[in-house]
CSV table of C-alpha atoms and ligand atoms in Angstrom, one decimal:
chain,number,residue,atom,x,y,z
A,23,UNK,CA,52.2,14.6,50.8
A,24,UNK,CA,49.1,12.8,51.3
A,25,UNK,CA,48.7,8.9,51.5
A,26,UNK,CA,44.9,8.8,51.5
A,27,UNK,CA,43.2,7.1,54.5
A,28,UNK,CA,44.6,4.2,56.4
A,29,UNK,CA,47.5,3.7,58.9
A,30,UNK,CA,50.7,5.2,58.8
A,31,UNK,CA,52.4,5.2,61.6
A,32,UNK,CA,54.5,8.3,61.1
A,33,UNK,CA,55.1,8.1,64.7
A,34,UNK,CA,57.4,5.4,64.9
A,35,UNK,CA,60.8,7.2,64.7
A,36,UNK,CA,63.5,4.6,65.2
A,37,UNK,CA,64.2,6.5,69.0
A,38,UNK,CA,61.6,5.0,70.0
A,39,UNK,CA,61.5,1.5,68.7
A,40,UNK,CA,64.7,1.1,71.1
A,41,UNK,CA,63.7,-0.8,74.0
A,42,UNK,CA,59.5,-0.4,73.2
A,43,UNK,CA,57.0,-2.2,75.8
A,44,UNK,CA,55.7,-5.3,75.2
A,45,UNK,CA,52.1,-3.9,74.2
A,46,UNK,CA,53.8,-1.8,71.5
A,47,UNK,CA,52.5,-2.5,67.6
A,48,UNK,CA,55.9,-3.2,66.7
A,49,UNK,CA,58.0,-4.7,70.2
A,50,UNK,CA,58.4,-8.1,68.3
A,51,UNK,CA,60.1,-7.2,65.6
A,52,UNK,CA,62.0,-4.5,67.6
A,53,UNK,CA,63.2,-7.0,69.6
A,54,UNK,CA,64.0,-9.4,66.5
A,55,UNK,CA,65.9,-7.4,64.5
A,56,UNK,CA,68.8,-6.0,66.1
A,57,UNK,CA,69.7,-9.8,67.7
A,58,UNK,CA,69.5,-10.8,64.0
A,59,UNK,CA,71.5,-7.8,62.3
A,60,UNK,CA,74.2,-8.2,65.7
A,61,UNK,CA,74.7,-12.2,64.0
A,62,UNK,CA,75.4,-10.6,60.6
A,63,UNK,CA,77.7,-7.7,62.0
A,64,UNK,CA,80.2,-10.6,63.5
A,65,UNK,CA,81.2,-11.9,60.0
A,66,UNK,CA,81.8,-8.8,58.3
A,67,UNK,CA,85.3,-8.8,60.4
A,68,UNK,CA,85.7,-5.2,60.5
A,69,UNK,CA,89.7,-4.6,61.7
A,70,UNK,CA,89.7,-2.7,65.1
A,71,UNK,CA,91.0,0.3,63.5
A,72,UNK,CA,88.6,0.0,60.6
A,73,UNK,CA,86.6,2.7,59.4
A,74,UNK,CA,82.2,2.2,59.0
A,75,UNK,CA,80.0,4.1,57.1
A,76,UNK,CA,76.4,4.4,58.7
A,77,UNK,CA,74.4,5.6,56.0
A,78,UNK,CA,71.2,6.9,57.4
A,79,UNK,CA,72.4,6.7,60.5
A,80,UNK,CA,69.2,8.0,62.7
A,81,UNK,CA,71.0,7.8,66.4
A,82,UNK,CA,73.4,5.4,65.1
A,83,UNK,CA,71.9,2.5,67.4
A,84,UNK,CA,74.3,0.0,66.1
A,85,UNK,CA,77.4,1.7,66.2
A,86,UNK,CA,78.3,-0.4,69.6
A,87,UNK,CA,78.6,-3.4,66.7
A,88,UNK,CA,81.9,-2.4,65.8
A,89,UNK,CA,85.2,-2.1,68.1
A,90,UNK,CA,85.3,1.1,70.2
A,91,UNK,CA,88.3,2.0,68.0
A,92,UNK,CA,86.6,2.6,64.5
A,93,UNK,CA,86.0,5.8,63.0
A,94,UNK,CA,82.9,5.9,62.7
A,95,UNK,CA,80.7,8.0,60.0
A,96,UNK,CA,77.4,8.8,61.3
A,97,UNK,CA,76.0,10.1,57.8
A,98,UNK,CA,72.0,11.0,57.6
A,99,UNK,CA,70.0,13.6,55.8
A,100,UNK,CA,70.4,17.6,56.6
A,101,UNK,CA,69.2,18.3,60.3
A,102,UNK,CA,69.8,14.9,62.4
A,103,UNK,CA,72.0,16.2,65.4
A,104,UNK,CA,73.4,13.0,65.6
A,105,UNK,CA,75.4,13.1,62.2
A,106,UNK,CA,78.9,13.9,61.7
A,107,UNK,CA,78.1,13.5,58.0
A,108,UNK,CA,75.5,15.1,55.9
A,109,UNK,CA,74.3,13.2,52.7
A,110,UNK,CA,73.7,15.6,49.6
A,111,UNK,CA,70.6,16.1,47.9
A,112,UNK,CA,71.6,14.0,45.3
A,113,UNK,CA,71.7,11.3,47.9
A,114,UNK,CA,75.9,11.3,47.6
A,115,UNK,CA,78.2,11.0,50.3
A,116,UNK,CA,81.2,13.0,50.8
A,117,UNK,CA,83.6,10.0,51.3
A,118,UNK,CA,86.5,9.0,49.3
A,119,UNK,CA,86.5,6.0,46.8
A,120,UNK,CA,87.4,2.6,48.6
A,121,UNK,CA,88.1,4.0,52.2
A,122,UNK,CA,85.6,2.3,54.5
A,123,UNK,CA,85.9,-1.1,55.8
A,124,UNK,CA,82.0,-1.5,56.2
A,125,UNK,CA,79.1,0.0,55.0
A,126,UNK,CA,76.4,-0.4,57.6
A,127,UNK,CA,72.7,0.5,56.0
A,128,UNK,CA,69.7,-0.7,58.7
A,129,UNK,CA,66.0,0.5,57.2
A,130,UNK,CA,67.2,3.2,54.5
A,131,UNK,CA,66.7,1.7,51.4
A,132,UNK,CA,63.2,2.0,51.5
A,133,UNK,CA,63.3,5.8,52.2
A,134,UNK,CA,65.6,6.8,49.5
A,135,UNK,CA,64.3,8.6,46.2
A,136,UNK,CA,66.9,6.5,43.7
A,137,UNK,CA,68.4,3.2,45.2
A,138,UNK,CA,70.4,2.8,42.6
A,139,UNK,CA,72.7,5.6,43.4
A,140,UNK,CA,72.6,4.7,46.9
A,141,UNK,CA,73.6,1.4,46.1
A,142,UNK,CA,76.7,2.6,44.2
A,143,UNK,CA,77.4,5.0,46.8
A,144,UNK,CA,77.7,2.2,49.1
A,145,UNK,CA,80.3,-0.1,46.4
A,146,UNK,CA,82.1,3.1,45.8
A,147,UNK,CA,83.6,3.9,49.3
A,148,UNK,CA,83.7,0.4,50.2
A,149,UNK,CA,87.7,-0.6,50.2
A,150,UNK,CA,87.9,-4.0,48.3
A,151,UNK,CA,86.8,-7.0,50.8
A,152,UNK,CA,85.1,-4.5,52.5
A,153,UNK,CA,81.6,-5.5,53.6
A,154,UNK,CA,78.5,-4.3,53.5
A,155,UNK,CA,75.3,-4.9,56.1
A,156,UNK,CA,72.0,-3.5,54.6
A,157,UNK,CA,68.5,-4.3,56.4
A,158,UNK,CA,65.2,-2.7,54.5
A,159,UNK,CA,61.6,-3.4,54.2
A,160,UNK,CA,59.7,-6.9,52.6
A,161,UNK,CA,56.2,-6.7,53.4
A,162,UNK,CA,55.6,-3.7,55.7
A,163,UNK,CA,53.4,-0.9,56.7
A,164,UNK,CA,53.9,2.7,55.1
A,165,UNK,CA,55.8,4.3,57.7
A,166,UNK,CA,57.4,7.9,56.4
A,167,UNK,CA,61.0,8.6,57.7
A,168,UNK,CA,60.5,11.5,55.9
A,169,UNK,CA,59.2,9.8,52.6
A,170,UNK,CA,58.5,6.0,52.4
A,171,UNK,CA,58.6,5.1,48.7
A,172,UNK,CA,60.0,1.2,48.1
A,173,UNK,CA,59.4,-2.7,49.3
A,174,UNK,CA,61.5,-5.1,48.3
A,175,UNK,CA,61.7,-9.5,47.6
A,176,UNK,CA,64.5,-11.2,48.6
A,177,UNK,CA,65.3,-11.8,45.2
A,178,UNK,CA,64.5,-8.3,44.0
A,179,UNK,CA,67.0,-7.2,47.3
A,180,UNK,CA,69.7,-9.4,46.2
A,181,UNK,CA,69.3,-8.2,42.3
A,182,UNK,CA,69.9,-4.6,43.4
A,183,UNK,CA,72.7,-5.2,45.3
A,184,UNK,CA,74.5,-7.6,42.6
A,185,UNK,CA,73.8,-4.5,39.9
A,186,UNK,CA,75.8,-2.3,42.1
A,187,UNK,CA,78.4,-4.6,41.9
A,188,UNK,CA,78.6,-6.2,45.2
A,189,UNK,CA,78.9,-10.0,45.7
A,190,UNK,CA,76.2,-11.4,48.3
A,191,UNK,CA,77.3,-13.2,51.0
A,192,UNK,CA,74.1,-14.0,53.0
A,193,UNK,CA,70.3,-12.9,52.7
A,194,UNK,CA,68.2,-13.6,55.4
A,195,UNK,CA,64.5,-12.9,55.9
A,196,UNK,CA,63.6,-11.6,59.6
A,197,UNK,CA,60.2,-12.6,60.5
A,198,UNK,CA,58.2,-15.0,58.1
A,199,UNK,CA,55.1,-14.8,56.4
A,200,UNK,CA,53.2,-16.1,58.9
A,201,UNK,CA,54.4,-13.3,61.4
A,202,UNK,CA,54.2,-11.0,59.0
A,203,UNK,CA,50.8,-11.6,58.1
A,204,UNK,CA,49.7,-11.4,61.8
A,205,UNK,CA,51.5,-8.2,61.6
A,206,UNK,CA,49.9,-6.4,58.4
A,207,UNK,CA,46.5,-7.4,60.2
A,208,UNK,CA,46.9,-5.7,63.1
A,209,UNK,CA,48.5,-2.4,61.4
A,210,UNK,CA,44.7,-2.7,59.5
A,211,UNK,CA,42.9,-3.3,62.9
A,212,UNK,CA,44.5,-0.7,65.6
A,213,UNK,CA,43.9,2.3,64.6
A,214,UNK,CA,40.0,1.6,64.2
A,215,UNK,CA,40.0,0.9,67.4
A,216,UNK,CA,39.4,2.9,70.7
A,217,UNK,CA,43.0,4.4,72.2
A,218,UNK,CA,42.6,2.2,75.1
A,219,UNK,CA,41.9,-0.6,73.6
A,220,UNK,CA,45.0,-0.6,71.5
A,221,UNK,CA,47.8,-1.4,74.0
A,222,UNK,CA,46.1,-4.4,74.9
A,223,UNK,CA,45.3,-5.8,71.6
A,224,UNK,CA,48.8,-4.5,70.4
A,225,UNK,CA,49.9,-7.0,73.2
A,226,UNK,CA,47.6,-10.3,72.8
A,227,UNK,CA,48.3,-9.5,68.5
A,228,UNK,CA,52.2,-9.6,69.4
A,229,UNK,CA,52.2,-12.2,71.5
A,230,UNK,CA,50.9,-14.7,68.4
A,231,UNK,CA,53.1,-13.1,65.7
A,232,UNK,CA,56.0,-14.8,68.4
A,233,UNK,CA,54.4,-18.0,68.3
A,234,UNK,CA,53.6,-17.5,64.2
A,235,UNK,CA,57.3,-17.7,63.5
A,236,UNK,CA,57.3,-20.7,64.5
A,237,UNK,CA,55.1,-21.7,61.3
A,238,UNK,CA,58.6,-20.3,58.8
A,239,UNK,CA,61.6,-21.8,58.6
A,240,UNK,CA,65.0,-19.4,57.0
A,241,UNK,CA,64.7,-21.1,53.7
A,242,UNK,CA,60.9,-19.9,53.6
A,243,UNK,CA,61.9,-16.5,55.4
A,244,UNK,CA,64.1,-15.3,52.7
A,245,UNK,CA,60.9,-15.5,50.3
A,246,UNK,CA,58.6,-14.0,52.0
A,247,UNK,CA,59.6,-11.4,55.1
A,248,UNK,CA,58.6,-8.7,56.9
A,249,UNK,CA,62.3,-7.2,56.6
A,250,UNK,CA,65.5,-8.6,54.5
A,251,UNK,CA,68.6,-8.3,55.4
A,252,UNK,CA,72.2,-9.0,53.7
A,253,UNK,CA,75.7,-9.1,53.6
A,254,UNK,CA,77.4,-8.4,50.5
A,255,UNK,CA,81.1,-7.8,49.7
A,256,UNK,CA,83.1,-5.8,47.1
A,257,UNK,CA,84.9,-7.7,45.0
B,38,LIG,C1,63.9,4.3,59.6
B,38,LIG,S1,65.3,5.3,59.8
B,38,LIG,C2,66.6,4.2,60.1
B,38,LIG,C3,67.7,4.7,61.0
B,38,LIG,C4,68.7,3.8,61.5
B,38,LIG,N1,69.6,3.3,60.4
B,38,LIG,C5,68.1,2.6,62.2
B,38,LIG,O1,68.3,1.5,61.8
B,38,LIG,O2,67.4,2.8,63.2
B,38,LIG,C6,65.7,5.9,58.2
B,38,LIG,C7,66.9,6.8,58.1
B,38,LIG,O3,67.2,7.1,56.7
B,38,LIG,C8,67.5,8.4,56.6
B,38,LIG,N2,67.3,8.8,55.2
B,38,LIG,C9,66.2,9.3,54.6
B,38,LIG,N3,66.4,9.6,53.3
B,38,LIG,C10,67.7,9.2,53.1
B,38,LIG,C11,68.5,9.2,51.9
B,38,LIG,N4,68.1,9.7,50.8
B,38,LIG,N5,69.8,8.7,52.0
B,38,LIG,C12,70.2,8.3,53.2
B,38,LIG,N6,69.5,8.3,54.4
B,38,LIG,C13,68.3,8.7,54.3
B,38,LIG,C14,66.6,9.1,57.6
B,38,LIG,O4,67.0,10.4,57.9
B,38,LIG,C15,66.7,8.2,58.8
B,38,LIG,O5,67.8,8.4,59.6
């Protein structure tokens, strides 16, 4: 599939947005988001015997949210090693109706060819009172993981979810538009520029999106944001 010119940043596979140096394009938000999505984890109040769903679960970097003693589902797409689940082609998950305390979604939405079936997937195996945690994609970069097909609002986000038939708890934006915008511009400028110059601009550019946030307050942030996340329960 071709994109046409421009960035694209294929490259960024979640492995290795895990601990990434401070001159990486992306280390503020990588550093942002998994503080954030932690806060939200502690109110699901997921039972220590519970059962999660990660759906798209990459390496499962969130699974040490949950107590040790979940069962965990580590679901993805054919071929991730990590998986102890494989999602269908369809985009279904082989997991009975209303058996999963939590459904734990981090940066999937936005790779998935019908959302809408996702979304139902998600209502479907959740147990009633279960929760769900779902982070995806405001205003951001193409980035393939293997397809990268949709953006959401936070009011588009929350629509979605409400259709599915989950009731939203919280929707927060994670880094403003201020931020953001400091962000999309540098995506435009590093990869014109020569490879050594990138790691330091990369680094000076990241170091102002951290004092941009400072322009956006959470009311603004779940407007306009480089990634939403919420919390939604089954009725
Ligand atoms: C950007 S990664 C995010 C991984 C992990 N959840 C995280 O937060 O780091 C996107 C994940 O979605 C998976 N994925 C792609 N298409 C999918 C689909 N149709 N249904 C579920 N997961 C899908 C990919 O295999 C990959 O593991």
């Amino acid at each position: 599939m071709s994109a046409g010119p421009g960035p694209r940043f294929a490259e960024d596979r979640p492995a290795n947005l895990r601990t990434p140096p401070r001159w990486h394009r992306l280390s503020h938000i990588a550093g942002l988001l998994p503080r954030e999505l932690e806060a939200l984890a502690a109110g699901l109040g997921v039972p220590p015997d519970g059962r999660v769903l990660d759906y798209g679960c990459a390496d499962a970097p969130y699974r040490h949210f949950f107590p040790a003693g979940v069962e965990y589902i580590a679901a993805d797409i054919p071929g991730n090693p990590h998986a102890t689940a494989t999602i269908a082609p369809d985009g279904t998950v082989d997991v009975p109706d209303a058996s999963v305390d939590c459904v734990l979604s981090t940066q999937v939405l936005e790779h998935v060819a019908d959302p809408a079936v996702y979304l139902s997937e998600c209502a479907r195996v959740l147990r009633p009172g279960g929760g769900m945690l779902l982070s995806t994609h405001g205003i951001m970069v193409f980035h393939p993981d293997p397809v990268d097909l949709w953006r959401w609002t936070g009011e588009g986000l929350r629509h979605v979810v409400e259709q599915a038939g989950l009731e939203v708890e919280r929707l927060e934006g994670i880094m403003g538009l201020g931020a953001t915008g400091l962000q999309l511009f540098q995506d435009a400028l590093l990869w014109r520029l020569r490879a050594r110059l990138r790691a330091p601009v990369a680094w000076l550019l990241q170091r102002l999106v951290a004092l941009a946030e400072r322009l956006d307050d959470a009311d603004t942030r779940r407007l306009n944001a480089l990634v939403f996340a919420v919390v939604a329960r089954k009725p």
